[in-house]
Coordinates of C-alpha atoms in Angstrom, one line a residue:
X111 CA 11.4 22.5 -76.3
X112 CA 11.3 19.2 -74.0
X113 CA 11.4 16.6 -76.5
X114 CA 8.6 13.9 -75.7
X115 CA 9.5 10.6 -74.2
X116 CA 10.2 8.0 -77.1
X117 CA 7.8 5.2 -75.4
X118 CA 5.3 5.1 -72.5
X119 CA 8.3 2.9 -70.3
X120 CA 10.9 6.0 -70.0
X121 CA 7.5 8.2 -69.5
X122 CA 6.6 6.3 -66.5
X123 CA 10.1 6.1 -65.3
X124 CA 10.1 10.2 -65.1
X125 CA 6.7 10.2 -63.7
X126 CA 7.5 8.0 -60.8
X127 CA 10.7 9.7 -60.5
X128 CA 9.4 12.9 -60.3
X129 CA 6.1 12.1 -58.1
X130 CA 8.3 9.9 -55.2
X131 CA 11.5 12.7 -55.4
X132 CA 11.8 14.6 -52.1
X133 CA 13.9 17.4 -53.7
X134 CA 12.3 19.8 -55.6
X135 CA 12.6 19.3 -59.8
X136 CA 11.9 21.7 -62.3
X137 CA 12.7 20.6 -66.3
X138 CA 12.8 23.3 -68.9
X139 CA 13.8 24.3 -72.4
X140 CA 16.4 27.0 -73.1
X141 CA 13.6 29.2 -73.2
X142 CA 12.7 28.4 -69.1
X143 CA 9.0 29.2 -70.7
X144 CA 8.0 25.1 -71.5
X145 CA 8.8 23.4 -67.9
X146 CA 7.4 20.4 -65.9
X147 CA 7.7 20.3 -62.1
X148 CA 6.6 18.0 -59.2
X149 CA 5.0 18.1 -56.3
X150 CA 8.0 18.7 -53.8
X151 CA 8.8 21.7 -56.2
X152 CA 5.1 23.2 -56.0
X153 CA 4.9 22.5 -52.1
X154 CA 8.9 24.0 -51.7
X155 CA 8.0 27.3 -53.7
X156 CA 4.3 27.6 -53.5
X157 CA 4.1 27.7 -57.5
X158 CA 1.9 24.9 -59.5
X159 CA 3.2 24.1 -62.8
X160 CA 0.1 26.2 -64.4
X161 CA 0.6 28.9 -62.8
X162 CA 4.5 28.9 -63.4
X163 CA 3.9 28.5 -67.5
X164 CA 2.9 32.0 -67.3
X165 CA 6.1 32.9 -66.2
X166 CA 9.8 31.8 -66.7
X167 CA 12.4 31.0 -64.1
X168 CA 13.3 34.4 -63.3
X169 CA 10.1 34.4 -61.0
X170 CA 12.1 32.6 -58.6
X171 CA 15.7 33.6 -59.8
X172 CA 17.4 37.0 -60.7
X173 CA 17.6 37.3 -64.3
X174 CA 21.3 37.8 -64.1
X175 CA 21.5 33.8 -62.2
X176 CA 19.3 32.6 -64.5
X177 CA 21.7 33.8 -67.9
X178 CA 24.7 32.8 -66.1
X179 CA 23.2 29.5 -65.5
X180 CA 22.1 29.1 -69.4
X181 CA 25.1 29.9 -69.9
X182 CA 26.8 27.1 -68.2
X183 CA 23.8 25.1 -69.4
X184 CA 24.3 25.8 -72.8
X185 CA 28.3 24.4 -72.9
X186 CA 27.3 21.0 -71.5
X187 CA 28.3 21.7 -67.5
X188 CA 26.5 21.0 -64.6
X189 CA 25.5 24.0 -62.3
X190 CA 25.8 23.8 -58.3
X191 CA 24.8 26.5 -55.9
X192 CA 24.8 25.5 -52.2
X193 CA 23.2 27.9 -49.5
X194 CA 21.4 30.0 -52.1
X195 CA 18.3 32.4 -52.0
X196 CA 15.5 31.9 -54.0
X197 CA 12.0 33.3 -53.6
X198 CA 9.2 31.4 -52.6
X199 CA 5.2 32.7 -54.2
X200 CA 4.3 34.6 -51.6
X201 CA 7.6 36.8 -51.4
X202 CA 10.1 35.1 -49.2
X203 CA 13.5 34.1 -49.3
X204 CA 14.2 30.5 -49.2
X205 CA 17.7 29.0 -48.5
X206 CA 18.5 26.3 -51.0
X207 CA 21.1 24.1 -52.3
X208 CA 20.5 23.6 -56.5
X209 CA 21.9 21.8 -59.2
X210 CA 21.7 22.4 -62.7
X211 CA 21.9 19.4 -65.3
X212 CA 22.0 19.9 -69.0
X213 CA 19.5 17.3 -71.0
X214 CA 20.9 16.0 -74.3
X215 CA 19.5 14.6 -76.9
X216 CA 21.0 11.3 -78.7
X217 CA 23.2 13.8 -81.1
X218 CA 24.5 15.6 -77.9
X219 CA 22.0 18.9 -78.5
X220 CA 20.8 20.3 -75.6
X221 CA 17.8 21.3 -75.6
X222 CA 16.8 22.0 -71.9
X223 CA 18.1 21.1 -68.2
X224 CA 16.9 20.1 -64.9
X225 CA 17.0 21.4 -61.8
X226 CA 17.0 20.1 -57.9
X227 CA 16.6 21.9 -55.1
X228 CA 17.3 21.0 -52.1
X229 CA 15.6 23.2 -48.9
X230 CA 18.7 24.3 -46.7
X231 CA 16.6 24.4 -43.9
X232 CA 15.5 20.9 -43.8
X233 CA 19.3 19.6 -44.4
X234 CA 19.9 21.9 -41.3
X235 CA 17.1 19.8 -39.5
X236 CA 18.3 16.9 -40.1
X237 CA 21.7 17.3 -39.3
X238 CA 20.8 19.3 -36.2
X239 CA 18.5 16.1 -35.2
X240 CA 21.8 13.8 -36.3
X241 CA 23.8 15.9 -34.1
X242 CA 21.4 15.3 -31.3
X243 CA 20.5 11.8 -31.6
X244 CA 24.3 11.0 -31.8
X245 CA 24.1 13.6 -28.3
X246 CA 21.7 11.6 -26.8
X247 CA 23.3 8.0 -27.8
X248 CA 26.8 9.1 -26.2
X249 CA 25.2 10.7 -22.8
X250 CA 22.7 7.6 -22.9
X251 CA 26.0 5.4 -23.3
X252 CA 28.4 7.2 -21.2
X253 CA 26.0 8.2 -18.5
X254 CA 24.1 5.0 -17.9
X255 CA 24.3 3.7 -14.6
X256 CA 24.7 0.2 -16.4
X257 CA 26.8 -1.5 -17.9
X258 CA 26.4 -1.4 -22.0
X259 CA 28.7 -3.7 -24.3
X260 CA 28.4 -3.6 -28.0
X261 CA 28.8 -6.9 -29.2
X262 CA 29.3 -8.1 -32.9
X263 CA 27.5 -11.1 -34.0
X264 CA 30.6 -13.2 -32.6
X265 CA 30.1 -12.2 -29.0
X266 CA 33.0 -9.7 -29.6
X267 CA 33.4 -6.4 -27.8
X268 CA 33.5 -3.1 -29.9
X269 CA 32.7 -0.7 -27.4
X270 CA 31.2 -0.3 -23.5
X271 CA 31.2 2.7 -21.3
X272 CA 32.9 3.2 -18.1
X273 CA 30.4 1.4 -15.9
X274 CA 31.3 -2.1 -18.1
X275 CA 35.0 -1.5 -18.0
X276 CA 34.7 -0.9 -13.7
X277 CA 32.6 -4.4 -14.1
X278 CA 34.8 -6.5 -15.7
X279 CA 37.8 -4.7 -14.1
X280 CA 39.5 -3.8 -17.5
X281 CA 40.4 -0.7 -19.7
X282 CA 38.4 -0.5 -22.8
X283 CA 41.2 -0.3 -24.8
X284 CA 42.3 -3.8 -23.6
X285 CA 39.0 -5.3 -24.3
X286 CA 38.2 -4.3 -27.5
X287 CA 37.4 -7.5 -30.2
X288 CA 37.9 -9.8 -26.8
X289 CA 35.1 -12.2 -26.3
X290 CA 33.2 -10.7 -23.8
X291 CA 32.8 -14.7 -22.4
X292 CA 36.3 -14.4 -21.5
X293 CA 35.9 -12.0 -19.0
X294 CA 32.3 -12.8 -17.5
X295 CA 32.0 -16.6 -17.4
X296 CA 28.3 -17.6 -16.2
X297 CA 27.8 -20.2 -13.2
X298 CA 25.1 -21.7 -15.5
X299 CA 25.8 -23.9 -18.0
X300 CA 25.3 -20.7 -20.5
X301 CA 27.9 -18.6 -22.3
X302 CA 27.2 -15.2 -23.0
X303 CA 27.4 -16.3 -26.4
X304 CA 24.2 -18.5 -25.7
X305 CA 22.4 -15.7 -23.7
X306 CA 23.2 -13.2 -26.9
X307 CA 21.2 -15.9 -29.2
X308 CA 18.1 -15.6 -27.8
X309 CA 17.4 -12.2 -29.2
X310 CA 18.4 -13.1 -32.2
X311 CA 15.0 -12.8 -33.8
X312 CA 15.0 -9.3 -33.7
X313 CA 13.4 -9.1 -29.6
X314 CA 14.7 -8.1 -26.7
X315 CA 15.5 -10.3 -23.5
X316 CA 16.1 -10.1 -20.0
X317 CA 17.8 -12.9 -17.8
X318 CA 18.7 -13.0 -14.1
X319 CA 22.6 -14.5 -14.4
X320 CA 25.3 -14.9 -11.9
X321 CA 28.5 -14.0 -13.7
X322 CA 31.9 -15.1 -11.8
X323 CA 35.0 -12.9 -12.8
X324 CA 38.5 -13.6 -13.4
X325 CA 39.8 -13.0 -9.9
X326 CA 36.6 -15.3 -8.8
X327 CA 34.3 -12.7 -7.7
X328 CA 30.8 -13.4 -7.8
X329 CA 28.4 -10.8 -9.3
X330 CA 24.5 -11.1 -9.5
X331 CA 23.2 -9.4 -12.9
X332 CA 20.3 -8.7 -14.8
X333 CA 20.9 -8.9 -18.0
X334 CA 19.3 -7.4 -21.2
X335 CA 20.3 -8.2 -24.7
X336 CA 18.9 -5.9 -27.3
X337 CA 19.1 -6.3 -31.3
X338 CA 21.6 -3.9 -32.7
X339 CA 19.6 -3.0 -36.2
X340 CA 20.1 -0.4 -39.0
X341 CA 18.1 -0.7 -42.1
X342 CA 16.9 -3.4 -40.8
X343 CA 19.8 -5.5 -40.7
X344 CA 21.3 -7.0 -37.1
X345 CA 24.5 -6.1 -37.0
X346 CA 25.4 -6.9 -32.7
X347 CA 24.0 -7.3 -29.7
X348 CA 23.4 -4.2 -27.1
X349 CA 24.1 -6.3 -23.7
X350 CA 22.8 -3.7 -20.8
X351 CA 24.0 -5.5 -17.2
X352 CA 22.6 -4.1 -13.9
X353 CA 24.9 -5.1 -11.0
X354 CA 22.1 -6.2 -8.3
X355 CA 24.5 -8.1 -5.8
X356 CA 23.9 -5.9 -3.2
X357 CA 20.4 -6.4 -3.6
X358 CA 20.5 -10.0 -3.9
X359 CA 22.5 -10.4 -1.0
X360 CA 19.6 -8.0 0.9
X361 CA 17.1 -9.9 -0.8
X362 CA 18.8 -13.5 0.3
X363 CA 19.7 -11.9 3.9
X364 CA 15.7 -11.2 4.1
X365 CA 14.5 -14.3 3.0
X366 CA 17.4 -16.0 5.1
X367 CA 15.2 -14.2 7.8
X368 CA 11.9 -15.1 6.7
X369 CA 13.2 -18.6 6.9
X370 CA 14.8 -18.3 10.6
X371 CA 11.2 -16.5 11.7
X372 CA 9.2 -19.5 9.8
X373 CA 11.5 -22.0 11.9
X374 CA 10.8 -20.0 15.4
X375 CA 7.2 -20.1 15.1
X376 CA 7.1 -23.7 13.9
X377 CA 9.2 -25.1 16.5
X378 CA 8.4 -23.1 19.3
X379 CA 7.1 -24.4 22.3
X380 CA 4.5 -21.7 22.9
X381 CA 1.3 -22.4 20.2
X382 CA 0.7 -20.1 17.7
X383 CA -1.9 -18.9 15.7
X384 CA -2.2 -16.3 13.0
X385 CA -6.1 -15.2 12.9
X386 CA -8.3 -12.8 10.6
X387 CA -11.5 -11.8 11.8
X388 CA -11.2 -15.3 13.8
X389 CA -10.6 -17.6 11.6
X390 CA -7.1 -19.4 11.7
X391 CA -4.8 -18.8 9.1
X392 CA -1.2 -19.9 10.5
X393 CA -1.0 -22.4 13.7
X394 CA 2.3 -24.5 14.7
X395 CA 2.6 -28.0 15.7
X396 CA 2.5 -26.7 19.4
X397 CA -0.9 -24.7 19.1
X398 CA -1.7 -28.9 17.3
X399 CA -0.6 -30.7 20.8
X400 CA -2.5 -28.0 23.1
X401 CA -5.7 -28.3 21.7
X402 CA -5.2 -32.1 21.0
X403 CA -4.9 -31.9 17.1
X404 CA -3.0 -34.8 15.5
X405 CA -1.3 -31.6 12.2
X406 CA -1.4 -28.3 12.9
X407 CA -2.5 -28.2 9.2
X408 CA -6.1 -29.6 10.4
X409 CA -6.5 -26.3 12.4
X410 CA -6.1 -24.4 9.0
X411 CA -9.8 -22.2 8.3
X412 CA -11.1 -23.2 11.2
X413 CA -12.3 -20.6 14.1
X414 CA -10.2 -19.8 16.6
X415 CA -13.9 -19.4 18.7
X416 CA -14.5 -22.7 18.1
X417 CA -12.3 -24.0 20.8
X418 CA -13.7 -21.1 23.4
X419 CA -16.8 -22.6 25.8
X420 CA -20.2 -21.5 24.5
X421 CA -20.1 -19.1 27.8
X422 CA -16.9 -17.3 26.5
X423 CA -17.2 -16.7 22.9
X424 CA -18.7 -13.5 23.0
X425 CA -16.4 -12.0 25.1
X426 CA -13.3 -13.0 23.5
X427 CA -14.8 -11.9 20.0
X428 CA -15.7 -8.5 21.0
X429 CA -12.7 -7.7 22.9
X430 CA -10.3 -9.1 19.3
X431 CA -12.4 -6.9 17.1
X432 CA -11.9 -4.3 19.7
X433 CA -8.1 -5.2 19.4
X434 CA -7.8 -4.8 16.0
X435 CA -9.5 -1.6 15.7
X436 CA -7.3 0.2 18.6
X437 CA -9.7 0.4 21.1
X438 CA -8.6 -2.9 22.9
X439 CA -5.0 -1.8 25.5
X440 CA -5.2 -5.3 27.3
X441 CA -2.8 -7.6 24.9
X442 CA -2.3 -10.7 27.6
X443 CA -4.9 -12.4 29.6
X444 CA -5.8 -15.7 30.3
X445 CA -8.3 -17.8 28.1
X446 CA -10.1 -20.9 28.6
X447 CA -10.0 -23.2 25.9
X448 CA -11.7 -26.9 25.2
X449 CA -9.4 -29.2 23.6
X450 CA -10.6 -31.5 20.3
X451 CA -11.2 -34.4 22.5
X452 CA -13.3 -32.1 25.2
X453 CA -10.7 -31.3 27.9
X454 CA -10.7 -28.0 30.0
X455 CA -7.3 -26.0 29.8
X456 CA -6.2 -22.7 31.0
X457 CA -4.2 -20.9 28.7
X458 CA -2.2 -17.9 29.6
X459 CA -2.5 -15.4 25.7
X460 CA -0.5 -12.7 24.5
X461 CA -1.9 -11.2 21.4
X462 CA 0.1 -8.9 19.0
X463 CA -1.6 -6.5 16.1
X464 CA -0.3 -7.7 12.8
X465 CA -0.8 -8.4 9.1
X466 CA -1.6 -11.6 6.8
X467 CA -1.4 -11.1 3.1
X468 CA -2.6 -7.5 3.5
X469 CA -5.1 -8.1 6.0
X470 CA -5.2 -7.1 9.9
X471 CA -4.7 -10.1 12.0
X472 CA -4.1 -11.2 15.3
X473 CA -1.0 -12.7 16.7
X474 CA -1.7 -15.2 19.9
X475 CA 1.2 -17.0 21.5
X476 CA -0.7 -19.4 23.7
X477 CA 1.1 -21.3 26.8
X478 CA -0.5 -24.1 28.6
X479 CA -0.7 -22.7 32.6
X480 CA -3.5 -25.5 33.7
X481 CA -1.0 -26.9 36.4
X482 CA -0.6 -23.0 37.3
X483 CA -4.5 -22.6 37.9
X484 CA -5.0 -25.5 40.1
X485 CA -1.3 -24.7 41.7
X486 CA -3.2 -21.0 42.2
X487 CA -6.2 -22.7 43.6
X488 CA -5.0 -24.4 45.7
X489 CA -2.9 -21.7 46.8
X490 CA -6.5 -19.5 46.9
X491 CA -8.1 -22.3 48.6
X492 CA -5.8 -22.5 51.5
X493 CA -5.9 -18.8 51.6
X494 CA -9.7 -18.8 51.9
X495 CA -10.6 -22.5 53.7
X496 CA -9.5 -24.5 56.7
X497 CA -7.5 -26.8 56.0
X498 CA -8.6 -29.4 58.7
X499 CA -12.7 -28.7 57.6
X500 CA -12.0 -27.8 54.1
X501 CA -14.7 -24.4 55.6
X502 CA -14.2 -21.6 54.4
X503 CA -11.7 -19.6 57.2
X504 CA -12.4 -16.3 59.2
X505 CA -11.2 -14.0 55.8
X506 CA -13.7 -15.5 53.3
X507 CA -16.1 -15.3 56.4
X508 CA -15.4 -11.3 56.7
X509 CA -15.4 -11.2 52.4
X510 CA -18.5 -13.4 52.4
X511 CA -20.4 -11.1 54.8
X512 CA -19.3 -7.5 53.1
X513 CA -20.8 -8.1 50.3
X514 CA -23.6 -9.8 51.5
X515 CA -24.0 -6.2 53.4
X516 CA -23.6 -4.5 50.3
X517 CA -26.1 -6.3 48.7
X518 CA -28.7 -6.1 51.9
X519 CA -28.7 -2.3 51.6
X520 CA -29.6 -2.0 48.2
X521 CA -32.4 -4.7 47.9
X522 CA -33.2 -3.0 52.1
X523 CA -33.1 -7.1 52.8
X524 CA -31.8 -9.1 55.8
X525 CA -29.4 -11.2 57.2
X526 CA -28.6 -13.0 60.0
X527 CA -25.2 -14.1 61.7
X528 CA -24.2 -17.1 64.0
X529 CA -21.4 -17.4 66.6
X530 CA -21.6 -21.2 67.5
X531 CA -19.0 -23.1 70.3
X532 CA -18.9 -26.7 70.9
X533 CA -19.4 -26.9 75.0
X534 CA -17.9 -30.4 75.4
X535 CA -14.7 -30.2 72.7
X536 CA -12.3 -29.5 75.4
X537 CA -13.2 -33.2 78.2
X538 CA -12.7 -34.9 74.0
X539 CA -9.6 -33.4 72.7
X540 CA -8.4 -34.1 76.4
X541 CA -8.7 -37.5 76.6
X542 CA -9.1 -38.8 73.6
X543 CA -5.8 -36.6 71.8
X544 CA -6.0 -33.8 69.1
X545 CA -6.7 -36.3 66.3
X546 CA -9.6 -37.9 67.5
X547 CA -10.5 -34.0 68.5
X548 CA -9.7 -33.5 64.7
X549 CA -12.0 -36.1 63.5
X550 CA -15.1 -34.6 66.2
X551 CA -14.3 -30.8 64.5
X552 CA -14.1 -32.7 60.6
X553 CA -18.1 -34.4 61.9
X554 CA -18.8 -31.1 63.3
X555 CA -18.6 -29.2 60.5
X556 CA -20.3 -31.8 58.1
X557 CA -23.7 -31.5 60.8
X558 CA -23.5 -27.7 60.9
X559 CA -23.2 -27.3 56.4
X560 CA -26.1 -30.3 56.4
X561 CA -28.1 -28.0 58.7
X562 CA -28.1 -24.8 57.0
X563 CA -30.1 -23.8 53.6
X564 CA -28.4 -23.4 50.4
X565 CA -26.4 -20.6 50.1
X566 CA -25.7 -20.0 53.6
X567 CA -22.2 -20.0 55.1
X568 CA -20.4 -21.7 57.2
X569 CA -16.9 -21.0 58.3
X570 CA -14.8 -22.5 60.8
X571 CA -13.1 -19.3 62.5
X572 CA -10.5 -21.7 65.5
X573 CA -10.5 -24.2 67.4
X574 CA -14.3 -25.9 68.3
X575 CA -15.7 -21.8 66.8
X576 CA -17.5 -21.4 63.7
X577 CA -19.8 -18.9 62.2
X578 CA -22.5 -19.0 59.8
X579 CA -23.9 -16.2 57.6
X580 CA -27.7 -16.5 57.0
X581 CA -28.7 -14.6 53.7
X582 CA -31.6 -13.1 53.3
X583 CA -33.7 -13.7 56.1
X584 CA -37.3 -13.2 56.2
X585 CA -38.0 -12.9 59.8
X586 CA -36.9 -13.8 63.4
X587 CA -39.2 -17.1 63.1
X588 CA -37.3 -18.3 60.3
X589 CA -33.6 -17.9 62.1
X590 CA -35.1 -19.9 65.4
X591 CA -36.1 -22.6 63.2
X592 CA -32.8 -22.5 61.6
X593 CA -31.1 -22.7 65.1
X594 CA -33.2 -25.3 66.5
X595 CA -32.5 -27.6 63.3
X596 CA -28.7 -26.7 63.9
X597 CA -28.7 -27.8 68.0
X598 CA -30.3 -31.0 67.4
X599 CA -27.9 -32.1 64.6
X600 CA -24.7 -31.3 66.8
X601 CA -26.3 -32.5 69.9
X602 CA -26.2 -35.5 68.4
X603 CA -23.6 -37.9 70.9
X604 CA -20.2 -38.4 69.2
X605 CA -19.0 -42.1 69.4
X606 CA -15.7 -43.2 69.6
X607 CA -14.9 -47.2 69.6
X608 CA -17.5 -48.4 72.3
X609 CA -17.7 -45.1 74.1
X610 CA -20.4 -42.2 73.8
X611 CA -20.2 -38.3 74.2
X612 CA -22.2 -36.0 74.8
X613 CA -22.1 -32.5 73.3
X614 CA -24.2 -29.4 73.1
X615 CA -23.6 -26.5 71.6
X616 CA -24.1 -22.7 72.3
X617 CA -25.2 -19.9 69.3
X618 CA -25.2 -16.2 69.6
X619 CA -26.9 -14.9 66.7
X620 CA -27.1 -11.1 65.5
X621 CA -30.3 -10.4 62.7
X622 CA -29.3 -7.7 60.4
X623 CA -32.5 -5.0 59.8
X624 CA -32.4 -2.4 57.2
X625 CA -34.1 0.0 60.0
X626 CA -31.5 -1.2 63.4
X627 CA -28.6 1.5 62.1
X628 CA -26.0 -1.9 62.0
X629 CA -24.0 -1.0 59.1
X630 CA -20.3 -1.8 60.2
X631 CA -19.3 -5.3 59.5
X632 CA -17.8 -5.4 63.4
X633 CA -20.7 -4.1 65.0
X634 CA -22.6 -7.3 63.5
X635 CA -20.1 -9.7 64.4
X636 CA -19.4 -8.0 67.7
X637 CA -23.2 -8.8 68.8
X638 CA -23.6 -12.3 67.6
X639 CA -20.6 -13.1 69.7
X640 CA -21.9 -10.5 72.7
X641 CA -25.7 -12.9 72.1
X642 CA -22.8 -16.1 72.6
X643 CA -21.9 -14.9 76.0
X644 CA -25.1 -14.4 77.1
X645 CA -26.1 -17.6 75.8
X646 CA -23.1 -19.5 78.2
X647 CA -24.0 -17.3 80.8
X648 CA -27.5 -18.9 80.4
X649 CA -26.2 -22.6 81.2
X650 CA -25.1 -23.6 77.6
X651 CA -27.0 -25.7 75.1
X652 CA -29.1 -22.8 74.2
X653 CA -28.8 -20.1 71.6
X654 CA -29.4 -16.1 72.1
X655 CA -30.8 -13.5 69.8
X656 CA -29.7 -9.5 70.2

């Protein structure tokens, strides 16, 4: 018979024992009929303490165990079984470990026991789940591609895998209980030591640290101190170091790069500018000077349009959006551009597809090529005008009338062309020399331009010869009047000093009809100087129409 507890203390002592116990407990009498059991008992064997009352021990137990165990029991020892089977409620066999304990009274009696089991199956867990979690820990430790020291609280090694020994060049059995501050000395200011005190407080932290070795070797680390804790008490310091000086060397090696780039397009002498969508989000100091701009920081969010003529902006806008969408091939052309203090310059742009902060943008490299153009029209200008008259020559004469052809057949319009000579040049440029017979050809040409309409052409084609085109002519009345106005300008005497010369002037003229079948640029010409011959032939100072 369990003999009751002598005050409420000692009852609340078993309670709280019995309720909080993860083993199983059973207490009896020698009779195993009076018992008291606790929850890990009912939940290990199925049985509630009610139901087992009906019952003894045996229920779970042989009844040959259970003798030998009163047995035991009844001379005062203590009974252990480990890796027995006892039977759980609903018939199986569960594994267990149990221990038997005699309970006394104060004169030594026994009067009952209790009994502990312990599920083999869950002591099997848990060692399995040691076994692997020490598993784990050693291939996390050995196979880390990091560096791991364990640290005491003194900054002293007392263990690190392969990776830290091949880090700090040493054997771990010559490292061991060495300050680890001895063999990785910081640039900084910091000691390992210092680094380790920041986690401290029971958090991890990561530093960037450049660690110079013994034999002076520079190494770029990041650096992770962790808490070492069990049962909640910091025992070290888990210091995980990632060798990154290959990467910092890329990293330095690109921003080295960056750098060199940034210098290249700030000091070089073509401008450029970094747009998106046209507005200007990089420009040098040389894209500044072209357009006139004391910084190139006051260009910054401005439109790169805004510097186009009115004329222009259209074009240049659709053909960058076409750009940046791929369906622009032409990357260099020549822009026009209007300067911050209104001056006209010619700008010779290569554009290149790129990116700004994620964006798509457009790369121009500008160069100033003003003295280019006017070298080029010049060039043009010679190519196209006489260079005595400042006329245009016998090509833009033949260019002039093609496409004033062109243009006659589709509108079915016409045109008229004149051959004109000088009669009296010769008896001037005789006596008087070539550059007074210059000055006569510069006055010449001046009457002949002041005598034609707007639009009409007049070219000097050699010597005291010149033709002029006649666009769209409505009749032969209108190219007499023309001619008439034309001989009495150059009829005009030419002076020179005190004396007085007297020139005339012949004209052959050839009217282009949609319906007279001329269509050949040659024939048209051909006639107006075939009308000139007929015109001399005539006596001179007059003018002849075929």
């Amino acid at each position: 018979m369990i003999t009751p507890m002598n005050n409420n203390y000692e009852k609340d002592i078993l309670n709280t024992f019995l309720k909080n116990s993860s083993d199983a407990v059973i207490i009896f009498d020698k009779s195993t009929k009076k018992l008291k059991v606790n929850p890990a008992f009912e939940r290990l064997f199925g049985w509630t303490e009610k139901e087992l009352v009906k019952h003894n021990l045996a229920i779970i137990s042989d009844e040959l165990s259970l003798m030998n165990t009163m047995f035991e029991i009844e001379k005062g020892k203590t009974v252990k079984y480990d890796d027995v089977q006892r039977v759980h409620k609903n018939g199986n066999f569960i594994e267990v470990s149990v221990t038997v304990t005699p309970i006394q009274d104060p004169q030594n009696k026994i009067y009952g026991a209790m009994a502990i089991y312990r599920d083999s199956r869950l002591l099997e867990s848990m060692i399995n789940k040691l076994e692997e979690s020490q598993q784990k820990y050693a291939s996390l430790y050995i196979n880390n591609i990091d560096a791991i020291f364990s640290l005491d609280l003194d900054g002293k090694i007392l263990n690190v895998n392969e990776v830290g020994e091949k880090l700090v060049g040493a054997r771990k059995t010559t490292i061991v209980n060495q300050p680890l501050s001895n063999l990785l000395m910081s640039k900084e200011s910091k000691t390992i030591t210092e680094y380790m005190l920041t986690c401290l407080d029971g958090h991890s932290q990561t530093h960037d640290i450049a660690f110079v070795l013994r034999d002076g070797e520079e190494l770029h680390c990041v650096v992770k101190c962790v808490p070492m804790i069990v049962n909640n008490e910091l025992l070290g310091i888990f210091l995980i170091i990632r060798d990154i000086t290959n990467e910092h060397k890329m990293h330095q090696a690109v921003r080295d790069n960056e750098i060199r780039i940034q210098q290249l397009l700030d000091f070089s002498p073509s401008a450029m500018f970094i747009h998106v969508e046209g507005v200007i989000k990089y420009a040098n100091q040389a894209a500044a000077d072209l357009l006139e701009i004391k910084n190139s920081e006051q260009l910054i969010g401005k439109s790169i349009y805004d510097f186009h003529p009115v004329s222009t902006r259209g074009k240049i806008k659709a053909m960058n959006e076409r750009l940046i969408y791929g369906k622009e091939n032409i990357r260099r052309i020549d822009e026009k551009v209007i300067t911050i203090n209104g001056k006209e310059k010619f700008l010779d742009v290569s554009k290149i597809i790129t990116t700004y902060k994620g964006e798509r943008a457009i790369h121009s490299i500008a160069n100033d090529i003003s003295h280019r153009k006017k070298y080029e029209e010049k060039v043009k200008k010679m190519a196209y005008h006489d260079p005595l008259t400042g006329l245009p020559n016998r090509r833009a004469f033949e260019e002039h009338l093609k496409s004033t052809l062109e243009m006659a057949e589709i509108e079915q319009s016409s045109f008229a062309v004149m051959y004109i000579d000088c009669d009296n040049f010769k008896p001037i440029n005789d006596d008087l020399g070539h550059d007074v017979g210059d000055e006569f050809l510069k006055q010449l040409a001046k009457k002949l331009e002041s005598s034609v309409r707007e639009g009409d052409i007049v070219t000097r084609i050699g010597g005291d010869e010149f033709n002029v085109l006649l666009k769209g002519i409505d009749s032969e009345k209108e190219v007499v009047s023309i001619t008439k106005r034309i001989m009495d300008k150059t009829n005009e005497p030419f002076q020179f000093g005190n004396q007085l010369y007297d020139v005339t002037s012949s004209i052959g003229i050839s009217i282009y009809c949609p319906d007279n079948n001329q269509t050949a640029i040659k024939d048209i010409v051909k006639r107006a100087d075939k009308a000139l011959y007929i015109a001399k032939e005539q006596g001179k100072n007059t003018y002849h129409i075929l």
